[in-house]
Coordinates of C-alpha atoms in Angstrom, one line a residue:
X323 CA -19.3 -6.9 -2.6
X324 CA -21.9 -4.5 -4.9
X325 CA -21.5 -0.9 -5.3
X326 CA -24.8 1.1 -5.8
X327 CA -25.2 3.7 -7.9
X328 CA -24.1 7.1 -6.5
X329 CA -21.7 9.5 -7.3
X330 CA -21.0 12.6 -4.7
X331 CA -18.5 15.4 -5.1
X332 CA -16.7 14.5 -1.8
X333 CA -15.0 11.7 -3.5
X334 CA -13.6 13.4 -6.3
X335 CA -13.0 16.7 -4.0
X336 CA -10.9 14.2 -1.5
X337 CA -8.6 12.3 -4.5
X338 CA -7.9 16.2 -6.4
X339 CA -7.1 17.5 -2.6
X340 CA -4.6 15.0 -1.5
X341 CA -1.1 15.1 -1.6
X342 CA 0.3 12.9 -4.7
X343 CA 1.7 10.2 -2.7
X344 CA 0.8 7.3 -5.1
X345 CA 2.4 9.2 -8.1
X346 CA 3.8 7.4 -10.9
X347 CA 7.5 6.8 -11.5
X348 CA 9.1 9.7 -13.5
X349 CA 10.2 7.3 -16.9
X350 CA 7.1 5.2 -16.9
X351 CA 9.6 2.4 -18.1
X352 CA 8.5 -1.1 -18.8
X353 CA 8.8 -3.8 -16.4
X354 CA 10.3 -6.6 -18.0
X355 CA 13.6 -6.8 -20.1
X356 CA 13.4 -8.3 -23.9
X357 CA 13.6 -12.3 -22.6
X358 CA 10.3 -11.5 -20.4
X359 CA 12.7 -11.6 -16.8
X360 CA 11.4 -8.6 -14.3
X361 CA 14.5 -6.3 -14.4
X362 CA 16.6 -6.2 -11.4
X363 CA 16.0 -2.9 -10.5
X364 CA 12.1 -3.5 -10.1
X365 CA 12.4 -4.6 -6.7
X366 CA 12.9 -0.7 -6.0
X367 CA 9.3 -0.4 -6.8
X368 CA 8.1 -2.9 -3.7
X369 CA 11.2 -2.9 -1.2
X370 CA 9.1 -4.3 1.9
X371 CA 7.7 -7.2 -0.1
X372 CA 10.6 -8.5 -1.3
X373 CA 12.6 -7.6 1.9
X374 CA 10.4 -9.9 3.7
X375 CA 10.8 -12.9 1.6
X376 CA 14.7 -12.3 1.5
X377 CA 14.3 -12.5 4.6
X378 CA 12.1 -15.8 5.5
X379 CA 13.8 -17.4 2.6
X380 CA 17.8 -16.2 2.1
X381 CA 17.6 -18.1 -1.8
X382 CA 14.5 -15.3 -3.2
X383 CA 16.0 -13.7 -5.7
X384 CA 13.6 -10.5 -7.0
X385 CA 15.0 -10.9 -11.0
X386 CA 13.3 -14.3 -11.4
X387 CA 10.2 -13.2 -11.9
X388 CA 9.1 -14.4 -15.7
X389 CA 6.1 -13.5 -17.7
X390 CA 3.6 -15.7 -18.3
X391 CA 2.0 -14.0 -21.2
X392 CA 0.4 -10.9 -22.0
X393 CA -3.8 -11.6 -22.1
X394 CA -6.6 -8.8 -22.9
X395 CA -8.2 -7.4 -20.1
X396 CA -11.7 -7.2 -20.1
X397 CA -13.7 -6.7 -16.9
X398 CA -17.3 -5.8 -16.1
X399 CA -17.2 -2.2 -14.3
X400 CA -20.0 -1.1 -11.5
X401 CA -20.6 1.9 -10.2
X402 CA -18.9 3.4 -7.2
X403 CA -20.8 4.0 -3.6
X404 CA -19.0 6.9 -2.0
X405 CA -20.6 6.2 1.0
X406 CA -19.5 2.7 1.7
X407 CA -15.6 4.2 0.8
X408 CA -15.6 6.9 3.3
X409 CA -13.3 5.6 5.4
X410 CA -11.1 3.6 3.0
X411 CA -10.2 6.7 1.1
X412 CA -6.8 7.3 2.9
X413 CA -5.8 3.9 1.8
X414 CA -6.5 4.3 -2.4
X415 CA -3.2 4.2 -4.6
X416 CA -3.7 7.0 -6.7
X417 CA -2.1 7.9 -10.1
X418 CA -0.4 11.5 -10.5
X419 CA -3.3 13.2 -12.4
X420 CA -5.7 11.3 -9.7
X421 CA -7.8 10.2 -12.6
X422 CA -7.6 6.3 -11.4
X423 CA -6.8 4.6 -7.9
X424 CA -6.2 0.8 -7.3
X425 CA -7.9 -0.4 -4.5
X426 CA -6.6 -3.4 -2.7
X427 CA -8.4 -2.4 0.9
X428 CA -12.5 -2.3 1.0
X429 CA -13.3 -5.9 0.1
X430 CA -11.0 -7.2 2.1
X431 CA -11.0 -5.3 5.0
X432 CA -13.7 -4.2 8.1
X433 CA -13.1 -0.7 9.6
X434 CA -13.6 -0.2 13.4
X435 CA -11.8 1.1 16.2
X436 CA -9.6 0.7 18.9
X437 CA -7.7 3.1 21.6
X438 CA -9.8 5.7 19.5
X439 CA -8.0 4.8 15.9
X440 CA -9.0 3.5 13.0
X441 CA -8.0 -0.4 13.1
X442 CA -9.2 -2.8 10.1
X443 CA -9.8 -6.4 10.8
X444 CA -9.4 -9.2 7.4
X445 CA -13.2 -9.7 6.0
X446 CA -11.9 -13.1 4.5
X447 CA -12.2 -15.5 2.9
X448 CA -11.7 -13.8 -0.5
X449 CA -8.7 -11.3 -1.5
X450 CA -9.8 -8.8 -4.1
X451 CA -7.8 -6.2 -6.1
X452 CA -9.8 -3.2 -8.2
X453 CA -9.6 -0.3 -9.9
X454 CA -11.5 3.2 -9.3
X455 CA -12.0 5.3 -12.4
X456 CA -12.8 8.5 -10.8
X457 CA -13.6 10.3 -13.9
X458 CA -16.4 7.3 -15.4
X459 CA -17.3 6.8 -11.4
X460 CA -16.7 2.7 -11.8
X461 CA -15.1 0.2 -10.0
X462 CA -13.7 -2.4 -12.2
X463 CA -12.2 -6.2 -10.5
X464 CA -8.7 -6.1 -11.1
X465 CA -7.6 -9.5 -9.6
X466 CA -9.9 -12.1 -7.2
X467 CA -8.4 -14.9 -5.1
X468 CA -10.0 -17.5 -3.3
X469 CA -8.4 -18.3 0.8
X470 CA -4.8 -18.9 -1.3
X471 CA -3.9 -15.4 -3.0
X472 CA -3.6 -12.1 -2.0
X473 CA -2.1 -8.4 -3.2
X474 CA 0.0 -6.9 -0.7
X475 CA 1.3 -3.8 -3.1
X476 CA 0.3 -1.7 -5.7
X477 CA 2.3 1.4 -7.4
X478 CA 1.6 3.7 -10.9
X479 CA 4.6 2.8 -13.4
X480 CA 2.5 6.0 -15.4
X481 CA -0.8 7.7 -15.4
X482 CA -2.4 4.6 -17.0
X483 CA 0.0 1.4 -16.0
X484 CA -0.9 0.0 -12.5
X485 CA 1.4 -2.5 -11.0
X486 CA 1.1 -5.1 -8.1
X487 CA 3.0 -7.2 -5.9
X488 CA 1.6 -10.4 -4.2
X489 CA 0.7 -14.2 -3.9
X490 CA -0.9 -16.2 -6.0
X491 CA -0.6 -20.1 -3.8
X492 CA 0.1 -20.2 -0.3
X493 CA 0.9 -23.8 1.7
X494 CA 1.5 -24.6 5.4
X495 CA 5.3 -22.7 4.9
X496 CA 5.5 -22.3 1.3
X497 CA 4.3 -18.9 -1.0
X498 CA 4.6 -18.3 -4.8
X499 CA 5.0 -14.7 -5.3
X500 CA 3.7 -13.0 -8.3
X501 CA 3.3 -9.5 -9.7
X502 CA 0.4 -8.1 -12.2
X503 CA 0.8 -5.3 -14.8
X504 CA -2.2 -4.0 -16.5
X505 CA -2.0 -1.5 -19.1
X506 CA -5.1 0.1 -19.2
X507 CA -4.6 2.2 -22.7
X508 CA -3.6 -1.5 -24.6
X509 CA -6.4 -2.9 -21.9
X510 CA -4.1 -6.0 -21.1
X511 CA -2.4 -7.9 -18.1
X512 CA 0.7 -9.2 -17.9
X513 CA 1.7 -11.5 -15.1
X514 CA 5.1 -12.7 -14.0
X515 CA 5.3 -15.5 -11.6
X516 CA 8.1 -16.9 -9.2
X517 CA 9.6 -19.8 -10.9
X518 CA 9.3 -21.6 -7.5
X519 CA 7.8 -21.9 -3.9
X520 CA 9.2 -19.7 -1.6
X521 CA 10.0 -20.8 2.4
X522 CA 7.6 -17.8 3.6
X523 CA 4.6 -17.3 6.7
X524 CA 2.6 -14.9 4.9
X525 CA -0.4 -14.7 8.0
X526 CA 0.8 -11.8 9.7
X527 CA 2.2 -10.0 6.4
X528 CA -1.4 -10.2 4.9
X529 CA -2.9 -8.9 8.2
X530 CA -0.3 -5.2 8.1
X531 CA -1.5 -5.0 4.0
X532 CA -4.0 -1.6 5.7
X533 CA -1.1 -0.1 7.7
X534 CA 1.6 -0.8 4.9
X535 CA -0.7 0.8 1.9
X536 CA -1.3 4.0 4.0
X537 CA 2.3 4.6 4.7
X538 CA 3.8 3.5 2.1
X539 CA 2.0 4.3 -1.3
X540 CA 4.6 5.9 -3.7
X541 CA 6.1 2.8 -4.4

């Protein structure tokens, strides 16, 4: 998906006017202990995602996440059509200042309507996670899976650290849940992955990802 270039003051007027409901957490705290394990108290920051997967599978446990390695992170950027984000605008994860959003929404998703609502059908086959620099007016590809990955969360840990919660392999009744950290000041990624498969049908999970964002963005 290609973003023109254009640039119109009703995006910018929309992120400054909206209520900060994708605000970052108040001590911006790292989120891994020293030996690279997600801390316990992380799963605070995605309660529904981990919920579910305590739930399809009663042996998840949310502090086994373990890093895989810090990388650089170095992405193209493009510029953002305001147009073609119109109606995806409700659904951006915004930091506090509303300098930067995390978009995990318009490439994925098809807008249209039913019983006079807004109701978003999966574009498939390809999952994509970006970021929106509303300042530079870019777009930048956070994270691309092919039919086997997807992001199903995304928070602020501060004004310039977004996280996400997702898959990265899915099988016929099997997930492997990972989460992302990119620190856009050190302009890295971290990723910590599930040590193993988790018993999990992620289908109708992915398909409530537009519903879920909107309601539930301060993570």
């Amino acid at each position: 998906m290609r973003y023109p270039v254009f640039w119109g003051c009703m995006f910018a007027l929309y992120a400054l006017s909206c209520n900060n409901e994708g605000k970052s957490t108040a001590t911006g705290q790292d989120t891994a202990t020293a030996n690279g394990n997600v801390r316990k108290d992380d799963r605070i920051s995605f309660p529904s995602f981990f919920e579910f997967l305590e739930q399809q599978d009663s042996s998840f446990d949310a502090g086994l996440f373990q890093s895989e390695g810090t990388l650089a992170f170095t992405e193209p950027s493009s510029p953002i059509d305001t147009n073609a984000l119109k109606e995806y605008l409700p659904y951006m994860v915004y930091n506090s200042d509303r300098s930067l959003a995390t978009d995990i929404i318009s490439y994925n998703y098809v807008p249209g309507t039913s019983n006079n609502r807004i109701v978003f059908e999966e574009a498939g086959p390809d999952f994509e996670a970006a970021l929106l620099d509303i300042k530079k007016n870019t777009r930048t590809r956070l994270l691309f899976f092919g039919t086997t990955g997807f992001v199903y969360a995304a928070r602020w840990e501060n004004d310039h650290t977004a996280l996400l919660a997702g898959i990265i392999d899915m099988e016929a009744d099997s997930v492997r849940p990972a989460l992302w950290r990119f620190d856009l000041h050190q302009q890295t990624k971290t990723v910590y992955m599930y040590p193993s498969l988790v018993r999990a049908n992620m289908s109708l999970l992915k398909r409530e990802i537009p519903l879920h964002v909107r309601t539930s963005r301060a993570f």
